Tab-separated table of C-alpha atoms in Angstrom:
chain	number	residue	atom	x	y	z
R	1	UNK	CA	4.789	-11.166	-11.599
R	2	UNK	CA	1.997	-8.600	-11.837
R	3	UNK	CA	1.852	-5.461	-9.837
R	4	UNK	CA	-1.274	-3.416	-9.800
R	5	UNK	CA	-0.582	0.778	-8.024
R	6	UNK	CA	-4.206	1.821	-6.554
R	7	UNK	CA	-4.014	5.228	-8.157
R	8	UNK	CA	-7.738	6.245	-7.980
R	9	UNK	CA	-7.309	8.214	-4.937
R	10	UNK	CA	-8.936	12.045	-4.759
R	11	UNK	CA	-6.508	13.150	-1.589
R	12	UNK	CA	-8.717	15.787	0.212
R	13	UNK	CA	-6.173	16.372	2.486
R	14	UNK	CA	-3.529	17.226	-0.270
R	15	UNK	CA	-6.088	20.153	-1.767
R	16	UNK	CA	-5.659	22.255	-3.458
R	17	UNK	CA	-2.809	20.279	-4.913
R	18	UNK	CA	-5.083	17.647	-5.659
R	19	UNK	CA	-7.657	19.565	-7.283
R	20	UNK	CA	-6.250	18.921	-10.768
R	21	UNK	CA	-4.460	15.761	-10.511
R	22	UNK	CA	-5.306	12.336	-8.415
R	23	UNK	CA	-3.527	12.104	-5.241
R	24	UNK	CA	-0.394	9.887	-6.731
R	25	UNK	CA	0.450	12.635	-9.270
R	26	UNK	CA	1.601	15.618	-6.487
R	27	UNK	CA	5.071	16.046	-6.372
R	28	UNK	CA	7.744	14.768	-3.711
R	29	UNK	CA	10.859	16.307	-4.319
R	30	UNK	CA	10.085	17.773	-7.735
R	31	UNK	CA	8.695	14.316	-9.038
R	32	UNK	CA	5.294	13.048	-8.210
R	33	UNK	CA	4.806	10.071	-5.876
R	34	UNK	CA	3.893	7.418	-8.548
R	35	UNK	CA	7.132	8.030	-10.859
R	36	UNK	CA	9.252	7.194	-7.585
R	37	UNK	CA	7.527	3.965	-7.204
R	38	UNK	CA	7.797	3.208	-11.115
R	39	UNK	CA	11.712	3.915	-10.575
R	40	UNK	CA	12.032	1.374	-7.919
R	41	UNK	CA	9.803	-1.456	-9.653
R	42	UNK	CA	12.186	-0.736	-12.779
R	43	UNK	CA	15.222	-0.946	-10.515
R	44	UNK	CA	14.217	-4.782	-9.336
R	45	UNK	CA	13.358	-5.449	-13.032
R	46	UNK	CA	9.848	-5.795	-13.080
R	47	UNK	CA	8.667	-4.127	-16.497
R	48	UNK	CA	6.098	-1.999	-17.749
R	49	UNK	CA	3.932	-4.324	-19.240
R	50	UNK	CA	3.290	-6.540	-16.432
R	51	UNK	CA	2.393	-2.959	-14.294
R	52	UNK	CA	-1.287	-1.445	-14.113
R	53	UNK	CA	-2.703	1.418	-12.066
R	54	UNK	CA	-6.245	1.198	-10.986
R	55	UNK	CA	-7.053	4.835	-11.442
R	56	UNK	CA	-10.285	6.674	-10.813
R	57	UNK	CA	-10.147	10.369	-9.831
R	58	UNK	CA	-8.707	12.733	-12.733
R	59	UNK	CA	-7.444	9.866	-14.505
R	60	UNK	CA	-6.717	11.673	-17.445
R	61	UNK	CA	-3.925	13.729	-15.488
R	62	UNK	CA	-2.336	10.675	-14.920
R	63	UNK	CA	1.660	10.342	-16.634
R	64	UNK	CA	2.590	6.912	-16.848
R	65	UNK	CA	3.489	5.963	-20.648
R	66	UNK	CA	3.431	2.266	-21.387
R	67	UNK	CA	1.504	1.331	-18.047
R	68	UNK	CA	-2.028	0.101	-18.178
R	69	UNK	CA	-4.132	1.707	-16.638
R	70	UNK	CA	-7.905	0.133	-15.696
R	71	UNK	CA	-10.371	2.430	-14.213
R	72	UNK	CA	-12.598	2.205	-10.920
R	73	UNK	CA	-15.851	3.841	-12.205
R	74	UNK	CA	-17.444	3.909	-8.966
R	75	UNK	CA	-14.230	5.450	-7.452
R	76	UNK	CA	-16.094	8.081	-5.859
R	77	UNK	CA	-18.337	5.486	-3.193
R	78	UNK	CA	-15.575	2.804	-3.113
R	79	UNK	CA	-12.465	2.258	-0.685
R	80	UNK	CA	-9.035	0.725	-2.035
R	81	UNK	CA	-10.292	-2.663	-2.097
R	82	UNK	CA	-13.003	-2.144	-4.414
R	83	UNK	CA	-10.439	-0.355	-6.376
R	84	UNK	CA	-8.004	-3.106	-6.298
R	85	UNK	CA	-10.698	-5.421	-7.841
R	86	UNK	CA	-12.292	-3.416	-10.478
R	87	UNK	CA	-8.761	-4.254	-11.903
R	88	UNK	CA	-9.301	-8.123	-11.518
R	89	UNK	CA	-8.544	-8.485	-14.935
R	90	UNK	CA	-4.931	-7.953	-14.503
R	91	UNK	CA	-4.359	-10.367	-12.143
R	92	UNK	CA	-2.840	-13.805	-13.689
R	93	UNK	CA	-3.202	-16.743	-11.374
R	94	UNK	CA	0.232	-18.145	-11.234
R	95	UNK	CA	1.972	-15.015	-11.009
R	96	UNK	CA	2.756	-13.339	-8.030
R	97	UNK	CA	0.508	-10.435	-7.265
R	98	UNK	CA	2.115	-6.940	-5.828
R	99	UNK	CA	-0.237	-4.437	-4.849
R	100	UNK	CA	0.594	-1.013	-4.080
R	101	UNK	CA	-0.912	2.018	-2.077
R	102	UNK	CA	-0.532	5.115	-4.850
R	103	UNK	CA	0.454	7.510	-2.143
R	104	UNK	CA	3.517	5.666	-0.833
R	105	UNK	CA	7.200	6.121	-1.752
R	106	UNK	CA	9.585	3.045	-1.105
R	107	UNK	CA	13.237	2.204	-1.545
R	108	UNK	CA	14.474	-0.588	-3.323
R	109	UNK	CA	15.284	-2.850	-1.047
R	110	UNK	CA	12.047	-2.446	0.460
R	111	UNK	CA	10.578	-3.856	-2.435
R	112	UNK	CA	12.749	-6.955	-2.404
R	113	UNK	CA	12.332	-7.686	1.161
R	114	UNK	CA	8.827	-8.097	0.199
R	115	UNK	CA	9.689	-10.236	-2.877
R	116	UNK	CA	11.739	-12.342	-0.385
R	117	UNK	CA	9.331	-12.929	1.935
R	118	UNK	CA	7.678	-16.515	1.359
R	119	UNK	CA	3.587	-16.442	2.343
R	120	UNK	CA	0.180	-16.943	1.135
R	121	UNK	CA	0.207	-13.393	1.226
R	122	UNK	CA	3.342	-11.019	2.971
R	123	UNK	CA	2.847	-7.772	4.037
R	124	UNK	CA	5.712	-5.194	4.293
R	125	UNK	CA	5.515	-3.814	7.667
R	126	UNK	CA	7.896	-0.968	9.400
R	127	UNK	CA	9.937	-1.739	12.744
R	128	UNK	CA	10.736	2.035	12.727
R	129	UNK	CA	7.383	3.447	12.462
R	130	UNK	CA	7.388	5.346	15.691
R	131	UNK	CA	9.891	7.187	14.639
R	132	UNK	CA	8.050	8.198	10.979
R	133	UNK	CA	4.480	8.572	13.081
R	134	UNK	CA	6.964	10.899	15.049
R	135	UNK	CA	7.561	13.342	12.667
R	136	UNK	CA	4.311	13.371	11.245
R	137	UNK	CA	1.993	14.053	14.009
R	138	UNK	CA	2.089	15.250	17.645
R	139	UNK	CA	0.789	11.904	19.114
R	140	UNK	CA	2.013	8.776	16.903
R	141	UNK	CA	-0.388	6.353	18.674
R	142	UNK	CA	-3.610	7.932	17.424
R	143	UNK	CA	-2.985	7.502	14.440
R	144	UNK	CA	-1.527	3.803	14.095
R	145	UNK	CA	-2.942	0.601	13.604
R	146	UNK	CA	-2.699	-2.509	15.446
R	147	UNK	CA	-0.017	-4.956	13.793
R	148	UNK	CA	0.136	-8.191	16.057
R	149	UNK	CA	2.329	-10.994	14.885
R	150	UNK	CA	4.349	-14.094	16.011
R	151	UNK	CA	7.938	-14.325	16.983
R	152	UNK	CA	8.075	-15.856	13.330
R	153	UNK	CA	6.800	-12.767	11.669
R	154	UNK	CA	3.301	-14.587	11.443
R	155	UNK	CA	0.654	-11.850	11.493
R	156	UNK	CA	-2.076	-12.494	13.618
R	157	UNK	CA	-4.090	-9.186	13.539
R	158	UNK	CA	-3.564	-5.985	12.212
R	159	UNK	CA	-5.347	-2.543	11.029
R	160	UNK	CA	-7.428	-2.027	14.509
R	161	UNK	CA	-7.334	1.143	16.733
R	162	UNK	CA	-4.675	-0.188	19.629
R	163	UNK	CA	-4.545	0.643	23.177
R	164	UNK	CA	-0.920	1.004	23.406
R	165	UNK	CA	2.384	0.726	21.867
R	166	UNK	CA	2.309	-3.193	22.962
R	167	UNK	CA	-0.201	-3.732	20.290
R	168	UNK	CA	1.672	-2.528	17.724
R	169	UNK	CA	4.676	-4.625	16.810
R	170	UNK	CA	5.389	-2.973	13.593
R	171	UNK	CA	3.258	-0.683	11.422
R	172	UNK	CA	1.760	-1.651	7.645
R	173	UNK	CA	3.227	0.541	5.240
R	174	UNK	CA	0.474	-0.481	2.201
R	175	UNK	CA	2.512	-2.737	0.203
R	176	UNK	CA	1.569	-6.766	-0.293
R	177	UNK	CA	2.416	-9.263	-2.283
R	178	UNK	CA	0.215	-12.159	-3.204
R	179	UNK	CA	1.259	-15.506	-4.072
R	180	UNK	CA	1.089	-16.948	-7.140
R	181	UNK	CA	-0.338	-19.983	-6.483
R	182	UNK	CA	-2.533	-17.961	-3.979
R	183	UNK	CA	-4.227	-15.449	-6.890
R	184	UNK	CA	-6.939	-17.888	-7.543
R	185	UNK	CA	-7.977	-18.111	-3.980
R	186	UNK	CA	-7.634	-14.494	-3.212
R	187	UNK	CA	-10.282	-13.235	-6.229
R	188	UNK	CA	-12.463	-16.131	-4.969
R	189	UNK	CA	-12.736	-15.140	-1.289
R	190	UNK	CA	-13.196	-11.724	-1.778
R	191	UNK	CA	-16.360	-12.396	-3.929
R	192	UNK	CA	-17.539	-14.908	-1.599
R	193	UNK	CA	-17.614	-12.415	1.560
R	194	UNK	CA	-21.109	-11.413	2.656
R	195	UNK	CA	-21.725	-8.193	1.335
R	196	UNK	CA	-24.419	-6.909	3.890
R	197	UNK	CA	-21.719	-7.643	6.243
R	198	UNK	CA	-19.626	-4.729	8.034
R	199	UNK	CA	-15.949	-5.169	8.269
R	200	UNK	CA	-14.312	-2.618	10.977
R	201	UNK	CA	-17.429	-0.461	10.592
R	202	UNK	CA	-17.709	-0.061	6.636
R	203	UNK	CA	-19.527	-1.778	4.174
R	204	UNK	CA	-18.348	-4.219	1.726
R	205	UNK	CA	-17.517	-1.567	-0.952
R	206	UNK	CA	-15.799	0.470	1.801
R	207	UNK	CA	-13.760	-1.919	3.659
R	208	UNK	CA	-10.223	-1.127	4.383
R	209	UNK	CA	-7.745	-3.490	2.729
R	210	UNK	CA	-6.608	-4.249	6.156
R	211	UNK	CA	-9.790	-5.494	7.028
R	212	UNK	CA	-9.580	-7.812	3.582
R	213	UNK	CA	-6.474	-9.276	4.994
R	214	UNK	CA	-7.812	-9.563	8.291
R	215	UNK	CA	-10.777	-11.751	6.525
R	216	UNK	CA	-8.126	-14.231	4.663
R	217	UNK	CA	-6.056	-14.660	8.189
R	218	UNK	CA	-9.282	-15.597	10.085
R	219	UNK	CA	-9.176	-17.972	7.380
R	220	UNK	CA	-6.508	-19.819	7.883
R	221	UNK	CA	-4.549	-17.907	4.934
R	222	UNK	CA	-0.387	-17.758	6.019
R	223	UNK	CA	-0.084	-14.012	6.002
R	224	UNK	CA	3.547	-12.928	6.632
R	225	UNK	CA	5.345	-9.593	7.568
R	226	UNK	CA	8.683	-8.518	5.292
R	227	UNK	CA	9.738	-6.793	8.544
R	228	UNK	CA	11.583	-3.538	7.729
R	229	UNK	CA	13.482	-0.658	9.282
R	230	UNK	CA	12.129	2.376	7.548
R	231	UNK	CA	12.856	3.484	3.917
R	232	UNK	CA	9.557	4.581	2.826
R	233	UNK	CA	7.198	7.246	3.636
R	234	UNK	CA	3.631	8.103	3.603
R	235	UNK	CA	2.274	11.190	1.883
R	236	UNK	CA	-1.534	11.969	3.238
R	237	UNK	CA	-1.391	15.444	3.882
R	238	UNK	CA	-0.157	18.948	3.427
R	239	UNK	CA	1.425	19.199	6.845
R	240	UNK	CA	3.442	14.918	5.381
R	241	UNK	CA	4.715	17.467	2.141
R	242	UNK	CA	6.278	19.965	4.353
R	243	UNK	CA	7.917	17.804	6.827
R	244	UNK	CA	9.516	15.473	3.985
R	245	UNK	CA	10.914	18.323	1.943
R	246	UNK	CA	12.523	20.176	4.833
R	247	UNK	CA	14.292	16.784	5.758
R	248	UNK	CA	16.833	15.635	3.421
R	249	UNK	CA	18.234	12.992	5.498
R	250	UNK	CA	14.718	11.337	5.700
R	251	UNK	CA	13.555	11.871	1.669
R	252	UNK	CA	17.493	10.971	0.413
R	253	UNK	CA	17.353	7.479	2.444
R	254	UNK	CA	13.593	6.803	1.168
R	255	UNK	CA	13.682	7.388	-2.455
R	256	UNK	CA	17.403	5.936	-3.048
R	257	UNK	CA	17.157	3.285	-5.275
R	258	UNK	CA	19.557	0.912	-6.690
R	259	UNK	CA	19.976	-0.873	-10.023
R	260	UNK	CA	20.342	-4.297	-8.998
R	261	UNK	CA	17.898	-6.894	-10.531
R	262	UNK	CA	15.303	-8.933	-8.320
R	263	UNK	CA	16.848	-11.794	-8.963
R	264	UNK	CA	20.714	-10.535	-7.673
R	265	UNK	CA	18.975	-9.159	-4.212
């Protein structure tokens, strides 16, 4: 298994703590957001050398001994996807492929929900998220994404603006997992997309990594939801800091992590 952290991220609305470290290096709870998610992977027992952050922005403030780390040089005019891929290299066909949003904190058995899941590709998605959105801003809906999926768990669209709560079933949290036998295909269709195209309103080297998984569903790819109930949070912004450190309940039950292997889960 290979897990690739998209760690090139500037965070402009995390300045000035940003302005001297990329946006997975500020600090939740006295630790910064990447070393929680290096705990849990270590919890599962996934090790260091099969980990790699694609890294971009102040890379040399990054702290991450023993991890790869491959670099995006055209971080500054390229979205998550383009990110993802300038670390190509590091994906092993064969292996199962987790990828990571670098501003994310998870617990542990978040992580092996997602490693339970079976799918072409599986995408950890939140039951709870209204209550989350709830805390971070005044009007959860404007901010979500539609996340439309079967009675199965099937996801059939996801990462549009919705209408209303209806259209959101659950709520991506930025955590996938790619099958092994899957890898192959998934480097090849994303270089075989047209690149003058526009894919929810950006360009090719802008698109939204919802909008790449959109592309391999209307594809026929199997892309299933780890359904969860919470356990992770989302740190985008100044205001996301303050509401997560005043909340002990709600930071305690997201970064607890436990010891047990994958394979025991």
């Amino acid at each position: 298994m290979k897990v690739i952290i998209l760690a090139a991220g500037q965070g402009s609305r995390l300045r000035p703590l940003t302005n001297d470290r990329p946006k997975c290096m500020v600090e939740l709870k006295g630790k910064p957001l990447l070393h929680h998610q290096l705990e849990v992977l270590e919890a599962v027992g996934i090790r260091k050398e099969d980990i790699a952050l694609a890294a971009g922005y102040l890379q040399e403030a990054l702290v991450a001994p023993g991890i790869t780390q491959i670099r995006n040089e055209q971080y500054a005019s390229t979205n998550m996807v383009g990110t993802l891929f300038a670390a190509q290299e590091f994906m092993r066909p064969g292996e199962d492929l987790i990828v990571s949003y670098g501003d994310i904190v998870y617990r542990a058995d978040v992580l092996r929900k997602l490693l339970a899941t079976r799918g072409d590709l599986v995408v950890a998605a939140d039951l709870n998220w209204y209550e989350l959105w709830s805390q971070r801003m005044e009007d959860p809906l404007e901010d979500a994404e539609t996340f439309k999926m079967t009675a199965e768990g099937r996801v059939l669209e996801l990462g549009k603006k919705p209408q209303s709560r209806d259209e959101v079933h659950a709520q991506y949290i930025g955590l996938i997992k790619i099958a092994g036998d899957k890898v192959a295909d998934f480097i090849s269709c994303y270089h075989s997309m047209d690149k003058s195209a526009r894919y929810d309103g950006k360009d090719f080297d802008n698109m939204y990594m919802t909008s790449l998984i959109q592309y391999l569903i209307d594809n026929g790819w199997e892309v299933q939801a780890a359904l969860i109930n919470g356990g992770w949070l989302e740190v985008d912004s100044i205001e996301d800091l303050q509401a997560y450190e005043a909340r002990e309940d709600l930071v305690a039950a997201s970064t607890h992590t436990s010891a047990t292997p994958a394979g025991n889960a």
